[in-house]
Amino acid sequence: MQNHNPNPPIIGIIYPGEMGSTLGRLLVEHGFHVITTLEGRSPRTRRLCAEAGLNALSTFAQVVNEAEIVISLVPPDAAIETAEHFYNVAPTLETPPIFVDANSVSPFTMARIEKLMEQCGAPLIDASIHGLAGRLAEQGTLFLSGPGANDFAAMMSGVVRVEALGCRIGAASMFKMMLSGIAKGLVGLFVESGLAAREAGMLEQFIGHCRYYYPGWMEAVERMLPTLPRHVRRRAAEMEEVERTIQSLGIPPDIAAGSRHLYHLLGERGLPEHAETHDLGSATVSELMELIGSAISVRRSAVPAVKECFVLS
Ligand SMILES: NC(=O)c1ccc[n+]([C@@H]2O[C@H](COP(=O)([O-])OP(=O)(O)OC[C@H]3O[C@@H](n4cnc5c(N)ncnc54)[C@H](OP(=O)(O)O)[C@@H]3O)[C@@H](O)[C@H]2O)c1
């Protein structure tokens, strides 16, 4: 659906990584004027920005100066730093743009961002996106909350599926934490058991039986596993936010913590770099588990006695 507003607002995307470039492209397709900057960004973001055909200005400050709405889409552990960067530029402006934090962060991180925006006089919208960037248009949902959430939801409703969750900052982040905990936790559990099955020489049987007994779960695993190797560090950061959210509600976050630990370990062992030379788009679940297993490189010689008891020949 095309945007019918004759004067659509200028939207700044900070930064055009995977999600930022995808959302930016969708906004352009719907008639919005989108600006961004590549200041300080890596060749990967430069490539994604060029592929999405976004208009890149020279500096972050220029984007904040020209945009009416600035959408932050960075790794969760860079959300505060990005809001601070905005905070340092915005007070020089008569009317600071609306700041939309669309990162997968906890309500606590959002509360810190809320303070910064209050101090610099910029309206804030709490946003979160559920669904993979690659399927944003078809299956993604943009959750929104905060005083301006309904207006922003009306503006975005033709672009992606939107759901406004009221006027409280923190509600959209909270909702995302709950959904992320499920999605990333389920994949974490699959990877952990799958690695054990691989070590025991039962990987194919394990995958086959998971498909038979848990088809819904496997549908999610098959959707999310191909993007895990490249995004494992970001998912570790996101699970840390989930963990903090659960803990703050007085619930032991042990399962979230376990997934966070596994993702962190895979990141430390260089899974993203390991995956760079592979085309993961068409990889099977079994090939992906082999890749993850080789990155984690379980020291086979370290556990021979236990392993030999269980390995099927
Ligand atoms: N991708 C998805 O499918 C998806 C789905 C739902 C929600 N999200 C959320 O969307 C947000 C962005 O995710 P993404 O997948 O687009 O990540 P991404 O592809 O890694 O892109 C992140 C962007 O932020 C930049 N960046 C990295 N470190 C930064 C820092 N310290 N300060 C400022 N900018 C920094 C990156 O630039 P460089 O190239 O220089 O590193 C890149 O342009 C996250 O909060 C994520 O949870 C993503």
Coordinates of N, CA and C in Angstrom, one line a residue, residues 132-254:
L132 N 12.0 -12.1 11.5 CA 13.3 -11.9 10.9 C 13.2 -10.8 9.8
A133 N 14.3 -10.1 9.7 CA 14.4 -9.0 8.7 C 14.0 -9.5 7.3
G134 N 14.5 -10.7 7.0 CA 14.2 -11.3 5.6 C 12.8 -11.5 5.4
R135 N 11.9 -11.5 6.4 CA 10.5 -11.8 6.2 C 9.7 -10.6 6.8
L136 N 10.3 -9.5 7.0 CA 9.7 -8.4 7.7 C 8.3 -8.0 7.1
A137 N 8.3 -7.9 5.7 CA 7.0 -7.4 5.1 C 5.9 -8.4 5.3
E138 N 6.3 -9.7 5.2 CA 5.2 -10.8 5.2 C 4.8 -11.2 6.7
Q139 N 5.9 -11.3 7.5 CA 5.6 -11.9 8.8 C 6.0 -11.1 10.1
G140 N 6.6 -10.0 9.8 CA 7.1 -9.2 11.0 C 6.0 -8.4 11.7
T141 N 6.2 -8.1 12.9 CA 5.3 -7.2 13.7 C 6.1 -6.1 14.4
L142 N 5.6 -4.9 14.2 CA 6.2 -3.8 14.9 C 5.4 -3.4 16.1
F143 N 5.9 -3.7 17.3 CA 5.2 -3.4 18.5 C 5.5 -2.0 18.9
L144 N 4.5 -1.2 19.4 CA 4.8 0.2 19.7 C 4.1 0.6 21.0
S145 N 4.8 1.4 21.8 CA 4.2 2.0 23.0 C 4.8 3.3 23.3
G146 N 4.0 4.1 24.1 CA 4.5 5.4 24.4 C 3.4 6.4 24.0
P147 N 3.6 7.7 24.5 CA 2.5 8.7 24.2 C 2.2 8.9 22.7
G148 N 3.2 8.8 21.8 CA 3.0 9.0 20.4 C 2.8 7.7 19.6
A149 N 2.6 6.6 20.3 CA 2.6 5.3 19.7 C 1.4 5.1 18.7
N150 N 0.2 5.7 19.0 CA -0.9 5.5 18.1 C -0.7 6.2 16.8
D151 N -0.2 7.4 16.8 CA 0.0 8.2 15.6 C 1.1 7.5 14.8
F152 N 2.2 7.0 15.4 CA 3.2 6.4 14.7 C 2.7 5.1 14.1
A153 N 1.8 4.4 14.8 CA 1.3 3.1 14.3 C 0.4 3.4 13.1
A154 N -0.3 4.5 13.1 CA -1.2 4.8 11.9 C -0.3 5.1 10.7
M155 N 0.8 5.7 11.0 CA 1.7 6.1 9.9 C 2.4 4.8 9.3
M156 N 2.7 3.8 10.2 CA 3.4 2.7 9.7 C 2.5 1.5 9.3
S157 N 1.2 1.7 9.5 CA 0.3 0.5 9.3 C 0.3 -0.1 7.9
G158 N 0.6 0.8 6.9 CA 0.6 0.2 5.5 C 2.0 -0.5 5.2
V159 N 3.0 -0.2 6.0 CA 4.4 -0.6 5.7 C 4.6 -2.0 6.3
V160 N 4.3 -2.2 7.6 CA 4.5 -3.5 8.2 C 3.2 -3.7 9.1
R161 N 3.1 -4.9 9.6 CA 2.0 -5.2 10.6 C 2.4 -4.5 11.9
V162 N 1.5 -3.7 12.4 CA 1.8 -3.0 13.6 C 0.8 -3.3 14.7
E163 N 1.3 -3.2 16.0 CA 0.5 -3.4 17.1 C 0.8 -2.4 18.2
A164 N -0.1 -1.5 18.5 CA 0.2 -0.5 19.5 C -0.2 -1.1 20.9
L165 N 0.6 -0.9 21.9 CA 0.4 -1.5 23.2 C 0.2 -0.5 24.3
G166 N -0.3 0.7 23.9 CA -0.6 1.7 24.9 C 0.4 2.8 25.0
C167 N 0.2 3.6 26.1 CA 1.0 4.9 26.1 C 2.2 4.7 27.0
R168 N 2.4 3.6 27.6 CA 3.5 3.4 28.6 C 4.8 3.0 27.9
I169 N 5.9 3.8 28.1 CA 7.2 3.5 27.6 C 7.7 2.2 28.3
G170 N 8.1 1.2 27.6 CA 8.6 0.0 28.3 C 7.7 -1.2 27.9
A171 N 6.4 -0.9 27.5 CA 5.5 -2.0 27.2 C 6.0 -2.8 25.9
A172 N 6.4 -2.0 24.9 CA 6.8 -2.7 23.6 C 8.0 -3.5 23.8
S173 N 9.0 -3.0 24.6 CA 10.2 -3.7 24.9 C 9.9 -4.9 25.7
M174 N 9.0 -4.8 26.7 CA 8.7 -5.9 27.6 C 8.1 -7.1 26.7
F175 N 7.2 -6.7 25.8 CA 6.6 -7.7 25.0 C 7.6 -8.5 24.1
K176 N 8.5 -7.7 23.5 CA 9.6 -8.3 22.7 C 10.5 -9.2 23.5
M177 N 10.8 -8.8 24.8 CA 11.6 -9.7 25.6 C 11.0 -11.1 25.8
M178 N 9.6 -11.0 26.0 CA 8.9 -12.3 26.2 C 9.0 -13.2 25.0
L179 N 8.7 -12.6 23.8 CA 8.7 -13.3 22.6 C 10.2 -13.8 22.2
S180 N 11.1 -12.9 22.4 CA 12.5 -13.3 22.1 C 13.0 -14.4 23.0
G181 N 12.6 -14.4 24.3 CA 13.0 -15.4 25.2 C 12.5 -16.8 24.7
I182 N 11.3 -16.8 24.2 CA 10.8 -18.1 23.6 C 11.6 -18.5 22.4
A183 N 11.7 -17.6 21.4 CA 12.3 -17.9 20.1 C 13.8 -18.3 20.3
K184 N 14.5 -17.5 21.0 CA 16.0 -17.8 21.1 C 16.2 -18.9 22.1
G185 N 15.4 -19.0 23.1 CA 15.5 -20.1 24.0 C 15.3 -21.5 23.4
L186 N 14.2 -21.5 22.5 CA 13.9 -22.8 21.8 C 15.1 -23.2 20.9
V187 N 15.6 -22.2 20.2 CA 16.7 -22.6 19.3 C 18.0 -23.0 20.1
G188 N 18.2 -22.3 21.3 CA 19.3 -22.6 22.1 C 19.2 -24.0 22.6
L189 N 18.0 -24.4 23.0 CA 17.8 -25.8 23.5 C 18.0 -26.8 22.4
F190 N 17.6 -26.5 21.2 CA 17.8 -27.4 20.1 C 19.3 -27.6 19.8
V191 N 20.0 -26.4 19.8 CA 21.4 -26.5 19.5 C 22.2 -27.3 20.6
E192 N 21.8 -27.1 21.8 CA 22.5 -27.8 22.9 C 22.3 -29.3 22.7
S193 N 21.0 -29.7 22.6 CA 20.7 -31.2 22.4 C 21.3 -31.7 21.1
G194 N 21.2 -30.9 20.1 CA 21.7 -31.3 18.8 C 23.2 -31.5 18.8
L195 N 24.0 -30.6 19.5 CA 25.4 -30.8 19.6 C 25.7 -32.1 20.3
A196 N 24.9 -32.4 21.4 CA 25.1 -33.7 22.1 C 24.8 -34.9 21.2
A197 N 23.7 -34.8 20.4 CA 23.4 -35.8 19.5 C 24.5 -36.0 18.4
R198 N 25.0 -34.9 18.0 CA 26.1 -35.0 17.0 C 27.3 -35.7 17.6
E199 N 27.7 -35.3 18.8 CA 28.8 -36.0 19.4 C 28.6 -37.5 19.6
A200 N 27.4 -37.8 19.9 CA 27.0 -39.2 20.1 C 26.8 -40.0 18.8
G201 N 26.9 -39.3 17.6 CA 26.7 -39.9 16.3 C 25.3 -40.2 16.0
M202 N 24.4 -39.4 16.6 CA 22.9 -39.6 16.4 C 22.2 -38.4 15.8
L203 N 22.9 -37.5 15.2 CA 22.4 -36.2 14.8 C 21.2 -36.4 13.8
E204 N 21.3 -37.2 12.8 CA 20.2 -37.4 11.8 C 19.0 -38.0 12.5
Q205 N 19.1 -39.0 13.3 CA 18.0 -39.5 14.0 C 17.3 -38.5 14.9
F206 N 18.2 -37.7 15.6 CA 17.7 -36.7 16.5 C 16.8 -35.7 15.7
I207 N 17.3 -35.2 14.6 CA 16.6 -34.2 13.8 C 15.3 -34.8 13.3
G208 N 15.4 -36.1 12.8 CA 14.2 -36.7 12.3 C 13.1 -36.9 13.3
H209 N 13.5 -37.3 14.6 CA 12.5 -37.4 15.6 C 11.9 -36.1 16.1
C210 N 12.8 -35.1 16.1 CA 12.3 -33.7 16.5 C 11.2 -33.3 15.5
R211 N 11.4 -33.6 14.2 CA 10.5 -33.2 13.2 C 9.1 -34.0 13.4
Y212 N 9.3 -35.2 13.8 CA 8.1 -36.1 13.9 C 7.3 -35.7 15.2
Y213 N 8.0 -35.5 16.3 CA 7.3 -35.2 17.5 C 7.0 -33.7 17.8
Y214 N 7.8 -32.8 17.2 CA 7.7 -31.4 17.5 C 7.7 -30.6 16.2
P215 N 6.8 -30.8 15.4 CA 6.8 -30.1 14.0 C 6.8 -28.6 14.1
G216 N 6.0 -28.0 15.1 CA 5.9 -26.6 15.2 C 7.2 -26.0 15.7
W217 N 7.8 -26.6 16.7 CA 9.1 -26.2 17.2 C 10.2 -26.2 16.1
M218 N 10.2 -27.3 15.3 CA 11.2 -27.5 14.2 C 11.0 -26.5 13.1
E219 N 9.7 -26.0 12.9 CA 9.5 -25.0 11.9 C 10.2 -23.7 12.3
A220 N 10.1 -23.4 13.6 CA 10.8 -22.2 14.1 C 12.4 -22.4 14.0
V221 N 12.8 -23.6 14.4 CA 14.3 -23.9 14.3 C 14.8 -23.7 12.9
E222 N 14.0 -24.3 11.9 CA 14.4 -24.2 10.5 C 14.5 -22.8 10.0
R223 N 13.6 -22.0 10.6 CA 13.5 -20.5 10.2 C 14.7 -19.8 10.8
M224 N 15.0 -20.1 12.0 CA 16.0 -19.2 12.7 C 17.4 -19.7 12.7
L225 N 17.6 -21.0 12.6 CA 19.0 -21.6 12.6 C 19.9 -21.0 11.6
P226 N 19.5 -20.8 10.3 CA 20.4 -20.3 9.3 C 21.0 -18.9 9.6
T227 N 20.3 -18.1 10.4 CA 20.8 -16.8 10.7 C 21.6 -16.8 12.0
L228 N 21.5 -17.9 12.7 CA 22.2 -17.9 14.0 C 23.8 -17.7 13.9
P229 N 24.4 -18.4 13.0 CA 25.9 -18.3 13.0 C 26.3 -16.8 12.8
R230 N 25.7 -16.1 11.9 CA 26.1 -14.7 11.7 C 25.7 -13.7 12.9
H231 N 24.5 -14.1 13.5 CA 24.0 -13.1 14.5 C 24.2 -13.6 16.0
V232 N 25.1 -14.6 16.2 CA 25.1 -15.2 17.5 C 25.5 -14.3 18.6
R233 N 26.4 -13.3 18.3 CA 26.8 -12.4 19.3 C 25.7 -11.4 19.6
R234 N 24.9 -11.0 18.6 CA 23.8 -10.1 18.9 C 22.7 -10.8 19.7
R235 N 22.6 -12.1 19.4 CA 21.5 -12.9 20.1 C 22.0 -13.1 21.6
A236 N 23.3 -13.2 21.8 CA 23.7 -13.3 23.2 C 23.4 -12.0 24.0
A237 N 23.6 -10.9 23.3 CA 23.3 -9.6 23.9 C 21.8 -9.5 24.2
E238 N 21.0 -10.0 23.3 CA 19.6 -9.9 23.4 C 19.1 -10.8 24.6
M239 N 19.7 -12.0 24.7 CA 19.3 -12.9 25.8 C 19.7 -12.3 27.1
E240 N 20.8 -11.5 27.1 CA 21.1 -10.9 28.4 C 20.0 -9.9 28.8
E241 N 19.5 -9.2 27.8 CA 18.4 -8.3 28.1 C 17.1 -9.0 28.6
V242 N 16.9 -10.2 28.0 CA 15.7 -11.0 28.4 C 15.9 -11.5 29.8
E243 N 17.2 -11.9 30.1 CA 17.5 -12.4 31.4 C 17.2 -11.4 32.5
R244 N 17.7 -10.2 32.2 CA 17.5 -9.1 33.2 C 16.0 -8.8 33.4
T245 N 15.3 -8.8 32.3 CA 13.8 -8.5 32.4 C 13.1 -9.6 33.3
I246 N 13.4 -10.9 33.1 CA 12.8 -11.9 33.8 C 13.2 -11.8 35.3
Q247 N 14.5 -11.6 35.5 CA 15.0 -11.5 36.9 C 14.3 -10.4 37.7
S248 N 14.1 -9.2 37.0 CA 13.5 -8.1 37.6 C 12.1 -8.3 38.1
L249 N 11.5 -9.3 37.5 CA 10.1 -9.7 37.9 C 10.1 -10.7 39.0
G250 N 11.2 -11.1 39.5 CA 11.3 -12.0 40.6 C 11.3 -13.5 40.1
I251 N 11.5 -13.7 38.8 CA 11.5 -15.1 38.3 C 12.9 -15.5 38.0
P252 N 13.3 -16.7 38.4 CA 14.7 -17.1 38.1 C 14.9 -17.3 36.6
P253 N 15.8 -16.5 36.0 CA 16.0 -16.6 34.5 C 16.9 -17.6 34.1
D254 N 16.8 -18.8 34.6 CA 17.8 -19.8 34.4 C 17.9 -20.3 32.9

